Amino acid sequence: MIDKTKVVYQIYPKSYKDTTGNGVGDLRGIIEKLPYLAELGIDMIWLNPFYPSPQRDNGYDVSDYTAVNPDFGTMADFEEMIAVGKEHGIDFMLDMVLNHCSTEHEWFQKALAGDSFYQDFFILRDEPTDWVSKFGGNAWAPFGDTGKYYLHLFDVTQADLNWRNPTVREELFKVVNFWKEKGVKGFRFDVINLIGKDEVLEDCPINDGKPAYTDRPINHDYLHMLNQASFGQDPSFMTVGEMSATTVENCILYTAPEREELSMAFNFHHLKVDYENGQKWTIKDFDFEELRSLFHTWGEGMSEGNGWNALFYNNHDQPRALNRFVDVKNFREEGATMLASSIHLSRGTPYIYMGEEIGMLDPDFESMADYVDVESLNAYQIMLDEGKTPEEAFKIITVKSRDNSRIPMQWDASENAGFTTGTPWLKAGKSYQQINVEAEKNGKIFPFYKELIRLRKELPIIAEGDYKAVYKDSNQVYAFERNWQGQKLLVLNNFYADEVTLDLPEVYQSGNVLISNYDDVKVGEKITLKAYQTVAVLVGD
Ligand code: TEU
């Protein structure tokens, strides 16, 4: 059983801290910042891939699973990082990209050279299906000059691995055990609900083909095998599956402890509430009611089904939540703290993405030349091909690009935000002179995160309590209740700048304010929430 008091902090190593001046963040940079993270109080660091890779998809195109990309450091640095982490009470969770590997990986190269043993590592067919790649275009590409096609659900250089082949599974389990033996205590499995492909692959005109390859029943079998062959032997291991387009029912199966699959799951439904017609490359104000009801469906569904959620708003694939959900010009601090409490007091394991704890924003880039991400570059081209003007397409990129969150961590007001003395691989955001760790340490947001992390460790109701939706019809307040051994916790979050007054149920009228982002909060028959105010009221001892 995992420790539910733990909080995970995600580091995109490429953008955290560069100690060599090559413009790329590195493992020694992470070692340097461990005291900062210990002060924040987090328990575990999830590191995005730092393995050798041609970097077509920033490391999610792995060409060697058991080595360190020299740009990030050496294996000795890695081992030191684990050891120093332990001294600070911080463990590491590694990103395992087991759905696909780079076409530069020796497995693919050998397959391409005609070795049939390795050809069976990949998904080869005589006829492609109509599935659309998540990065645009058809999901199949010609396999050399063999006349066959290989499947790539992502970039053309990310070839899907054939999990139906037992040798492939064995090889991948070895990879997981290699890192486990190095002392890591967690894994984040990339798009892990896509690994289980059916034997017969068929056209699927719905939703770009997703139903044909997502959450297939065999996926659960493979996760159970993975669990048993590696981390399942150590009950303290924290594992999280990144689940693309998934369902509550499947996530209960993936995470209910007795199933022995994973500890928890990421889902992305709440991060599509600002998509027009479900399409990412559009601009739309977020739909609060959809967000609220998704949180309630997942919160209650997982609570009732004994599943476990990973709670998050930000990661390396998402524009900053602050820019999406909050009037940041006027209420950055209130919005950042409200968002934080809306997940840190909820049921599940909270994840903080680097910079979130200081209220970092999207970068305000000025031209397409500033963008690096393969998904953004492809999407820009597709939008032009579809008839958008360069201005229209660029505007959408500025709002939606994954590079928004991948910009350098803002440490101080010096050049390049104190990230590097060289030329950063991706430009720093414009706001770094005002928003940086040095300036924010004693500001409003960082100490608030610290307090939320501390409270989760102090109060079992936060870590263990169940989840119940309340004020279900509010068009402005996202609220939930936690219950644990007779204690009750009510968490109210005003998602707008307008004040709102709510009737408070009697049981809470004599409760204590556990935390709020405003001073002097009084509870009575009614409670008035100011702009982006969050209030948590605790009853019982
Ligand atoms: O992302 C999975 C995924 O489904 C992405 O399409 C994600 O939803 C998208 O980037 C948002 O527009 C994972 C990794 O997190 C991502 O960085 C990788 O590019 C991808 O897998 C392929 O490995």
Coordinates of C-alpha atoms and ligand atoms in Angstrom, one line a residue:
M1 CA 0.0 0.0 0.0
I2 CA 1.4 3.4 -0.9
D3 CA 1.9 6.1 1.6
K4 CA -0.9 8.6 0.9
T5 CA 0.7 11.4 2.7
K6 CA 3.3 11.8 0.0
V7 CA 3.5 14.6 -2.6
V8 CA 5.4 14.3 -5.9
Y9 CA 7.2 17.1 -7.7
Q10 CA 7.8 16.8 -11.4
I11 CA 11.1 18.0 -12.9
Y12 CA 11.6 18.4 -16.6
P13 CA 15.4 17.9 -16.4
K14 CA 16.1 19.7 -19.6
S15 CA 14.8 22.9 -18.1
Y16 CA 15.5 22.8 -14.4
K17 CA 19.1 23.8 -13.8
D18 CA 22.1 23.8 -16.1
T19 CA 25.5 23.5 -14.3
T20 CA 27.7 23.0 -17.4
G21 CA 26.7 26.0 -19.5
N22 CA 25.6 23.8 -22.4
G23 CA 22.1 25.3 -22.3
V24 CA 20.5 22.0 -21.2
G25 CA 19.6 21.3 -17.6
D26 CA 21.4 18.4 -16.0
L27 CA 21.4 15.9 -13.1
R28 CA 24.0 17.9 -11.1
G29 CA 21.6 20.8 -11.4
I30 CA 18.9 18.7 -9.7
I31 CA 21.4 17.7 -7.0
E32 CA 22.1 21.4 -6.4
K33 CA 18.4 22.1 -5.9
L34 CA 17.5 19.3 -3.6
P35 CA 17.7 21.5 -0.5
Y36 CA 15.2 23.8 -2.1
L37 CA 12.9 20.9 -2.7
A38 CA 13.4 19.6 0.8
E39 CA 12.3 23.0 2.1
L40 CA 9.1 22.8 0.0
G41 CA 8.5 19.4 1.7
I42 CA 8.0 17.1 -1.2
D43 CA 8.7 13.4 -0.9
M44 CA 9.4 12.2 -4.4
I45 CA 10.7 13.7 -7.7
W46 CA 9.3 12.4 -11.0
L47 CA 12.0 13.0 -13.7
N48 CA 11.1 13.2 -17.3
P49 CA 13.3 11.0 -19.6
F50 CA 17.0 11.7 -19.4
Y51 CA 18.1 8.6 -21.5
P52 CA 20.0 8.7 -24.7
S53 CA 17.7 9.9 -27.4
P54 CA 17.7 11.8 -30.7
Q55 CA 15.4 14.3 -28.9
R56 CA 12.8 14.4 -31.6
D57 CA 10.2 14.3 -28.8
N58 CA 12.5 15.6 -26.1
G59 CA 13.5 12.2 -24.7
Y60 CA 10.2 10.3 -25.2
D61 CA 12.0 8.8 -28.2
V62 CA 14.4 6.6 -26.2
S63 CA 17.3 5.0 -28.1
D64 CA 18.9 3.4 -25.0
Y65 CA 16.8 2.6 -22.0
T66 CA 19.6 1.9 -19.5
A67 CA 22.0 4.8 -19.9
V68 CA 22.2 8.5 -19.2
N69 CA 22.2 11.0 -22.1
P70 CA 25.6 12.7 -21.8
D71 CA 23.9 16.1 -22.1
F72 CA 22.4 15.5 -18.7
G73 CA 25.4 13.9 -17.0
T74 CA 26.7 10.5 -16.2
M75 CA 25.6 7.3 -14.4
A76 CA 27.8 8.4 -11.5
D77 CA 25.8 11.7 -11.3
F78 CA 22.6 9.7 -11.3
E79 CA 23.8 7.5 -8.4
E80 CA 24.9 10.5 -6.5
M81 CA 21.5 12.2 -7.1
I82 CA 19.7 9.2 -5.6
A83 CA 22.0 9.1 -2.6
V84 CA 21.8 12.9 -1.9
G85 CA 18.1 12.7 -2.4
K86 CA 17.8 10.1 0.3
E87 CA 19.8 12.4 2.7
H88 CA 17.0 14.9 2.1
G89 CA 14.2 12.4 2.5
I90 CA 13.5 12.6 -1.3
D91 CA 13.1 9.6 -3.5
F92 CA 13.0 9.4 -7.3
M93 CA 10.3 8.3 -9.8
L94 CA 11.6 7.6 -13.3
D95 CA 9.7 8.0 -16.5
M96 CA 9.4 4.7 -18.4
V97 CA 8.5 5.0 -22.1
L98 CA 7.5 1.5 -22.8
N99 CA 4.8 1.9 -25.5
H100 CA 7.4 2.9 -28.1
C101 CA 11.1 3.4 -28.7
S102 CA 13.1 5.7 -31.0
T103 CA 13.6 4.4 -34.5
E104 CA 17.3 4.9 -33.7
H105 CA 17.1 2.2 -31.0
E106 CA 19.2 -0.8 -32.0
W107 CA 16.0 -3.0 -31.9
F108 CA 14.4 -1.0 -34.7
Q109 CA 17.7 -0.7 -36.6
K110 CA 18.2 -4.4 -36.5
A111 CA 14.6 -5.0 -37.6
L112 CA 15.1 -2.6 -40.5
A113 CA 18.2 -4.4 -41.5
G114 CA 16.1 -7.5 -42.0
D115 CA 16.5 -9.4 -38.7
S116 CA 13.1 -11.1 -38.2
F117 CA 13.7 -11.7 -34.5
Y118 CA 13.7 -7.9 -34.0
Q119 CA 11.0 -7.3 -36.6
D120 CA 8.7 -9.0 -34.2
F121 CA 9.5 -6.3 -31.6
F122 CA 7.4 -3.9 -33.6
I123 CA 3.9 -3.7 -35.0
L124 CA 4.2 -4.4 -38.7
R125 CA 1.3 -4.8 -41.1
D126 CA 0.8 -5.2 -44.9
E127 CA -2.0 -2.6 -44.9
P128 CA -2.2 0.4 -42.6
T129 CA -5.4 1.2 -40.7
D130 CA -7.0 4.6 -40.8
W131 CA -5.7 5.6 -37.3
V132 CA -4.4 9.1 -36.9
S133 CA -1.1 9.8 -35.1
K134 CA -1.4 11.9 -32.0
F135 CA 1.2 14.2 -33.5
G136 CA -0.7 14.5 -36.8
G137 CA -1.0 12.4 -40.1
N138 CA -1.5 8.7 -40.5
A139 CA -0.2 6.5 -37.6
W140 CA 1.6 4.1 -40.0
A141 CA 4.8 4.7 -42.0
P142 CA 6.6 2.5 -44.6
F143 CA 8.9 0.1 -42.9
G144 CA 12.0 0.6 -45.1
D145 CA 11.5 -0.9 -48.5
T146 CA 9.8 -4.1 -47.3
G147 CA 6.4 -3.0 -48.5
K148 CA 5.2 -3.2 -44.9
Y149 CA 4.1 -0.5 -42.5
Y150 CA 5.0 0.1 -38.8
L151 CA 2.7 1.6 -36.3
H152 CA 3.7 4.9 -34.6
L153 CA 0.9 6.4 -32.5
F154 CA 3.2 9.4 -31.8
D155 CA 6.0 10.8 -34.0
V156 CA 7.2 8.8 -37.0
T157 CA 10.5 8.3 -35.1
Q158 CA 8.6 6.7 -32.2
A159 CA 7.8 3.1 -33.2
D160 CA 5.2 1.2 -31.1
L161 CA 6.5 -1.9 -29.4
N162 CA 4.8 -5.2 -29.8
W163 CA 3.8 -6.2 -26.3
R164 CA 2.2 -9.4 -27.6
N165 CA 5.7 -10.7 -28.1
P166 CA 6.9 -12.2 -24.7
T167 CA 10.5 -11.4 -25.5
V168 CA 9.6 -7.7 -25.8
R169 CA 7.9 -7.8 -22.4
E170 CA 10.9 -9.5 -20.9
E171 CA 13.3 -6.9 -22.3
L172 CA 11.1 -4.1 -21.0
F173 CA 10.7 -5.7 -17.5
K174 CA 14.5 -5.9 -17.4
V175 CA 14.7 -2.1 -18.1
V176 CA 12.4 -1.4 -15.2
N177 CA 14.4 -3.7 -12.9
F178 CA 17.6 -2.1 -14.0
W179 CA 16.5 1.3 -12.6
K180 CA 14.8 -0.3 -9.6
E181 CA 18.1 -1.8 -8.6
K182 CA 19.7 1.7 -8.8
G183 CA 17.5 2.7 -5.9
V184 CA 14.6 4.6 -7.5
K185 CA 11.3 4.2 -5.6
G186 CA 8.8 5.0 -8.2
F187 CA 7.9 4.9 -11.9
R188 CA 5.7 7.0 -14.1
F189 CA 4.6 4.9 -17.1
D190 CA 4.2 6.9 -20.3
V191 CA 0.9 6.3 -22.2
I192 CA 0.7 2.9 -20.5
N193 CA -3.0 2.3 -21.4
L194 CA -2.0 2.1 -25.1
I195 CA 0.5 -0.8 -24.8
G196 CA -2.0 -3.6 -25.2
K197 CA -2.9 -3.8 -28.9
D198 CA -5.4 -6.3 -30.3
E199 CA -4.1 -9.1 -32.5
V200 CA -6.2 -7.9 -35.4
L201 CA -6.1 -4.2 -35.9
E202 CA -9.0 -2.6 -37.6
D203 CA -10.1 0.7 -39.1
C204 CA -11.9 2.9 -36.6
P205 CA -13.4 6.1 -37.9
I206 CA -14.4 7.3 -34.4
N207 CA -12.1 9.8 -32.6
D208 CA -9.0 9.3 -34.8
G209 CA -9.1 5.5 -34.1
K210 CA -8.5 5.8 -30.3
P211 CA -11.2 3.3 -29.3
A212 CA -9.4 0.6 -31.3
Y213 CA -6.2 0.9 -29.3
T214 CA -7.0 2.5 -25.9
D215 CA -7.7 0.6 -22.7
R216 CA -8.0 -2.7 -24.4
P217 CA -8.7 -5.6 -21.9
I218 CA -5.3 -7.1 -22.5
N219 CA -3.7 -3.9 -21.2
H220 CA -4.7 -5.0 -17.6
D221 CA -3.0 -8.3 -18.1
Y222 CA 0.3 -6.7 -19.2
L223 CA 0.2 -4.3 -16.3
H224 CA -0.3 -7.1 -13.9
M225 CA 2.7 -9.0 -15.5
L226 CA 4.8 -5.8 -15.2
N227 CA 3.9 -5.4 -11.6
Q228 CA 4.7 -9.0 -10.7
A229 CA 8.0 -9.0 -12.6
S230 CA 9.3 -5.8 -11.1
F231 CA 8.0 -3.2 -8.6
G232 CA 5.2 -5.3 -7.2
Q233 CA 7.7 -7.0 -5.0
D234 CA 8.2 -3.8 -3.0
P235 CA 4.9 -2.5 -1.6
S236 CA 6.3 0.9 -0.9
F237 CA 6.9 1.6 -4.6
M238 CA 4.8 4.4 -6.1
T239 CA 3.7 3.9 -9.7
V240 CA 1.6 6.1 -11.8
G241 CA 0.2 5.3 -15.3
E242 CA -0.3 8.1 -17.7
M243 CA -3.7 7.1 -19.2
S244 CA -4.7 8.6 -22.5
A245 CA -8.5 9.1 -23.1
T246 CA -9.4 6.7 -20.3
T247 CA -12.5 6.0 -18.1
V248 CA -13.2 5.9 -14.4
E249 CA -14.0 2.1 -14.7
N250 CA -10.6 1.4 -16.2
C251 CA -8.8 3.6 -13.8
I252 CA -10.4 1.7 -10.9
L253 CA -9.1 -1.5 -12.4
Y254 CA -5.6 -0.1 -13.0
T255 CA -5.3 1.2 -9.5
A256 CA -7.4 -0.8 -7.0
P257 CA -4.6 -2.4 -4.8
E258 CA -6.0 -6.0 -5.0
R259 CA -5.6 -5.9 -8.8
E260 CA -1.8 -5.5 -8.4
E261 CA -1.4 -3.2 -11.5
L262 CA -0.4 0.3 -10.5
S263 CA -0.7 2.7 -7.5
M264 CA -2.5 5.5 -9.3
A265 CA -3.4 7.0 -12.7
F266 CA -3.3 10.3 -14.5
N267 CA -6.3 11.2 -16.6
F268 CA -6.7 14.3 -18.7
H269 CA -10.4 14.9 -19.0
H270 CA -10.3 18.0 -16.7
L271 CA -7.6 19.5 -19.0
K272 CA -9.8 19.4 -22.1
V273 CA -12.5 21.8 -20.7
D274 CA -11.0 24.6 -22.8
Y275 CA -11.0 22.6 -26.1
E276 CA -13.6 23.5 -28.7
N277 CA -15.4 20.3 -29.8
G278 CA -12.7 18.2 -28.1
Q279 CA -10.0 19.6 -30.3
K280 CA -6.8 20.8 -28.8
W281 CA -5.8 23.3 -31.4
T282 CA -8.6 25.8 -30.7
I283 CA -9.1 28.7 -28.3
K284 CA -12.0 28.7 -25.9
D285 CA -12.6 29.9 -22.3
F286 CA -12.7 27.0 -19.9
D287 CA -16.1 25.5 -19.2
F288 CA -16.3 25.7 -15.4
E289 CA -19.4 23.4 -15.1
E290 CA -17.7 20.7 -17.1
L291 CA -14.5 21.0 -15.0
R292 CA -16.5 20.8 -11.8
S293 CA -18.6 17.9 -12.9
L294 CA -15.5 16.0 -14.1
F295 CA -13.8 16.5 -10.8
H296 CA -16.9 15.2 -9.0
T297 CA -17.3 12.2 -11.3
W298 CA -13.7 11.2 -10.9
G299 CA -13.5 12.1 -7.2
E300 CA -16.6 10.1 -6.3
G301 CA -16.1 7.3 -8.8
M302 CA -12.5 6.5 -7.7
S303 CA -13.5 6.9 -4.0
E304 CA -16.4 4.5 -4.2
G305 CA -14.4 2.0 -6.4
N306 CA -11.3 2.1 -4.2
G307 CA -9.2 3.5 -7.0
W308 CA -6.5 6.2 -6.6
N309 CA -6.1 9.3 -8.6
A310 CA -3.0 11.3 -9.4
L311 CA -4.0 14.9 -8.8
F312 CA -2.6 17.6 -11.1
Y313 CA -3.2 20.6 -13.2
N314 CA 0.3 21.0 -14.8
N315 CA 2.9 18.9 -16.5
H316 CA 5.3 19.1 -19.4
D317 CA 2.6 18.6 -22.0
Q318 CA 0.2 21.3 -20.7
P319 CA 0.1 25.1 -20.9
R320 CA 0.2 26.6 -17.4
A321 CA -3.1 26.1 -15.5
L322 CA -2.8 29.6 -14.2
N323 CA -3.1 31.0 -17.8
R324 CA -6.0 28.7 -18.5
F325 CA -8.2 29.0 -15.4
V326 CA -7.3 32.3 -13.8
D327 CA -7.4 36.1 -14.5
V328 CA -3.6 36.2 -14.0
K329 CA -3.3 39.9 -14.6
N330 CA -5.2 40.7 -11.5
F331 CA -5.3 37.6 -9.3
R332 CA -2.2 35.5 -10.0
E333 CA -1.5 34.8 -6.3
E334 CA -5.1 34.2 -5.3
G335 CA -5.6 31.9 -8.4
A336 CA -2.4 29.9 -7.8
T337 CA -3.2 29.2 -4.2
M338 CA -6.9 28.4 -4.9
L339 CA -5.9 25.9 -7.6
A340 CA -3.3 24.4 -5.3
S341 CA -5.8 23.8 -2.5
S342 CA -8.4 22.4 -4.9
I343 CA -6.2 19.4 -5.6
H344 CA -3.9 19.2 -2.5
L345 CA -6.9 18.8 -0.2
S346 CA -8.6 16.3 -2.5
R347 CA -8.4 12.5 -2.5
G348 CA -5.4 11.2 -4.4
T349 CA -1.7 11.9 -4.7
P350 CA -0.9 15.6 -5.6
Y351 CA 1.7 16.3 -8.2
I352 CA 3.4 19.7 -8.5
Y353 CA 5.1 20.6 -11.8
M354 CA 8.3 22.6 -11.4
G355 CA 7.6 26.3 -11.2
E356 CA 3.9 25.8 -10.2
E357 CA 5.0 26.4 -6.6
I358 CA 6.1 30.0 -7.5
G359 CA 3.2 30.7 -9.9
M360 CA 5.1 30.6 -13.2
L361 CA 3.2 31.6 -16.3
D362 CA 3.3 30.8 -20.1
P363 CA 6.2 32.6 -21.7
D364 CA 4.7 35.1 -24.2
F365 CA 6.9 34.0 -27.1
E366 CA 6.9 36.3 -30.1
S367 CA 7.4 34.1 -33.1
M368 CA 7.3 30.5 -34.3
A369 CA 11.1 30.5 -34.3
D370 CA 11.0 30.4 -30.5
Y371 CA 9.1 27.0 -30.5
V372 CA 10.9 23.7 -30.5
D373 CA 8.2 21.1 -29.7
V374 CA 7.5 18.6 -32.5
E375 CA 3.8 18.5 -31.7
S376 CA 3.6 22.3 -32.0
L377 CA 5.6 22.5 -35.2
N378 CA 3.4 19.8 -36.8
A379 CA 0.2 21.4 -35.6
Y380 CA 1.3 24.8 -36.9
Q381 CA 1.8 23.3 -40.4
I382 CA -1.4 21.4 -40.3
M383 CA -3.3 24.6 -39.3
L384 CA -1.8 26.5 -42.3
D385 CA -2.6 23.6 -44.6
E386 CA -6.2 23.8 -43.4
G387 CA -6.4 27.4 -44.3
K388 CA -5.7 29.3 -41.2
T389 CA -3.5 32.5 -41.6
P390 CA -0.1 32.4 -40.0
E391 CA -1.3 34.9 -37.4
E392 CA -4.3 32.7 -36.4
A393 CA -2.2 29.6 -36.3
F394 CA 0.5 31.3 -34.2
K395 CA -2.0 32.7 -31.7
I396 CA -3.3 29.1 -31.1
I397 CA 0.3 27.9 -30.7
T398 CA 1.0 30.6 -28.0
V399 CA -2.0 29.4 -26.0
K400 CA -1.7 25.6 -26.5
S401 CA 2.0 24.7 -27.1
R402 CA 3.7 22.2 -24.8
D403 CA 6.7 24.5 -24.8
N404 CA 4.7 26.8 -22.5
S405 CA 5.5 24.6 -19.6
R406 CA 9.0 23.5 -20.8
I407 CA 10.6 26.9 -20.6
P408 CA 13.5 27.2 -18.1
M409 CA 12.7 27.1 -14.4
Q410 CA 12.8 30.7 -13.0
W411 CA 15.4 30.8 -10.2
D412 CA 16.2 34.5 -10.0
A413 CA 16.2 37.8 -11.9
S414 CA 19.6 37.3 -13.6
E415 CA 19.9 36.6 -17.3
N416 CA 18.0 33.4 -18.5
A417 CA 16.3 33.3 -15.1
G418 CA 19.4 31.9 -13.5
F419 CA 18.9 28.6 -15.4
T420 CA 22.0 28.7 -17.5
T421 CA 25.1 30.8 -18.2
G422 CA 25.0 29.6 -21.8
T423 CA 22.2 29.8 -24.4
P424 CA 19.1 28.0 -23.2
W425 CA 17.8 25.3 -25.5
L426 CA 14.4 27.0 -25.1
K427 CA 14.0 30.7 -24.4
A428 CA 13.2 31.8 -20.8
G429 CA 9.7 33.3 -20.2
K430 CA 9.3 37.0 -20.2
S431 CA 8.1 37.3 -16.6
Y432 CA 11.2 35.9 -14.9
Q433 CA 12.4 39.2 -13.5
Q434 CA 9.3 39.4 -11.3
I435 CA 8.4 35.7 -10.9
N436 CA 11.3 33.7 -9.7
V437 CA 12.2 31.5 -6.7
E438 CA 14.3 34.2 -5.0
A439 CA 11.4 36.7 -5.2
E440 CA 8.7 34.2 -4.4
K441 CA 10.2 32.3 -1.5
N442 CA 8.7 34.7 0.9
G443 CA 5.8 35.6 -1.2
K444 CA 2.3 34.1 -1.1
I445 CA 2.4 31.0 -3.2
F446 CA 5.5 29.0 -2.1
P447 CA 4.6 29.2 1.6
F448 CA 1.0 28.2 0.8
Y449 CA 2.2 25.0 -1.1
K450 CA 4.5 24.3 1.9
E451 CA 1.6 24.5 4.2
L452 CA -0.6 22.3 2.1
I453 CA 2.1 19.6 1.9
R454 CA 2.6 19.8 5.7
L455 CA -1.2 19.5 6.3
R456 CA -1.4 16.3 4.3
K457 CA 1.2 14.7 6.5
E458 CA -0.4 16.0 9.7
L459 CA -4.1 15.2 9.1
P460 CA -5.1 11.7 8.0
I461 CA -8.4 13.1 6.8
I462 CA -6.6 14.7 3.9
A463 CA -4.6 11.7 3.0
E464 CA -7.2 9.0 3.7
G465 CA -10.6 10.5 3.8
D466 CA -13.2 9.7 1.2
Y467 CA -14.5 12.2 -1.3
K468 CA -18.0 13.6 -1.7
A469 CA -19.2 16.2 -4.1
V470 CA -21.1 19.2 -2.6
Y471 CA -22.6 22.4 -4.0
K472 CA -23.0 20.3 -7.1
D473 CA -24.9 22.9 -9.0
S474 CA -22.7 25.9 -8.3
N475 CA -21.7 27.7 -11.4
Q476 CA -18.7 29.3 -9.7
V477 CA -17.5 27.2 -6.7
Y478 CA -15.9 23.8 -6.9
A479 CA -16.5 22.2 -3.5
F480 CA -16.0 18.8 -2.0
E481 CA -16.2 17.2 1.3
R482 CA -13.8 14.7 2.9
N483 CA -14.9 12.2 5.6
W484 CA -12.7 10.2 7.9
Q485 CA -13.5 8.5 11.2
G486 CA -16.1 11.0 12.2
Q487 CA -14.1 14.1 11.0
K488 CA -15.3 16.2 8.2
L489 CA -13.5 18.6 5.9
L490 CA -15.2 21.0 3.6
V491 CA -13.1 22.6 0.8
L492 CA -14.6 25.5 -1.1
N493 CA -12.9 27.0 -4.2
N494 CA -14.1 30.1 -6.0
F495 CA -13.0 29.8 -9.6
Y496 CA -13.9 33.4 -10.4
A497 CA -13.0 37.0 -9.5
D498 CA -16.7 37.7 -8.5
E499 CA -17.5 37.3 -4.8
V500 CA -20.0 34.6 -4.0
T501 CA -22.0 33.9 -0.8
L502 CA -23.0 30.3 0.1
D503 CA -25.2 28.9 2.8
L504 CA -23.1 26.7 5.1
P505 CA -24.5 23.4 6.4
E506 CA -25.0 23.5 10.1
V507 CA -22.3 21.0 10.9
Y508 CA -19.7 23.4 9.5
Q509 CA -20.9 26.5 11.2
S510 CA -18.9 25.8 14.3
G511 CA -16.0 24.4 12.4
N512 CA -12.4 25.7 12.3
V513 CA -10.8 27.2 9.2
L514 CA -7.9 24.9 8.4
I515 CA -6.5 27.0 5.6
S516 CA -7.4 29.9 3.3
N517 CA -5.7 32.2 0.9
Y518 CA -7.3 35.2 2.6
D519 CA -7.0 36.3 6.2
D520 CA -9.7 36.6 8.8
V521 CA -12.2 34.1 7.4
K522 CA -15.3 33.6 9.5
V523 CA -17.7 30.7 9.3
G524 CA -21.4 31.2 10.2
E525 CA -24.7 30.4 8.5
K526 CA -23.3 31.9 5.4
I527 CA -19.8 32.3 4.0
T528 CA -18.7 34.8 1.4
L529 CA -15.8 33.8 -0.9
K530 CA -13.8 36.7 -2.4
A531 CA -12.0 36.5 -5.8
Y532 CA -10.4 33.1 -6.2
Q533 CA -10.7 32.4 -2.6
T534 CA -10.2 28.9 -1.2
V535 CA -11.4 28.0 2.3
A536 CA -11.2 24.6 4.1
V537 CA -13.3 24.1 7.2
L538 CA -12.5 21.2 9.5
V539 CA -15.0 19.6 12.0
G540 CA -14.3 17.0 14.6
D541 CA -11.1 15.9 16.3
Ligands
TEU1 O1 2.1 12.1 -23.7 C1 0.9 11.4 -24.0 C2 -0.1 12.0 -24.8 O2 -1.1 11.5 -25.1 C3 0.2 13.3 -25.4 O3 -0.4 13.3 -26.7 C4 -0.3 14.5 -24.7 O4 -1.6 14.3 -24.3 C5 -0.2 15.6 -25.6 O5 1.2 15.9 -25.6 C6 -0.9 16.8 -25.2 O6 -1.2 17.5 -26.4 C7 3.2 11.4 -23.3 C8 4.3 12.3 -22.9 O7 3.9 12.9 -21.7 C9 4.6 13.3 -24.0 O8 5.5 14.2 -23.6 C10 5.1 12.4 -25.1 O9 5.3 13.3 -26.2 C11 4.2 11.3 -25.5 O10 3.7 10.6 -24.4 C12 4.9 10.3 -26.4 O11 5.8 9.6 -25.6

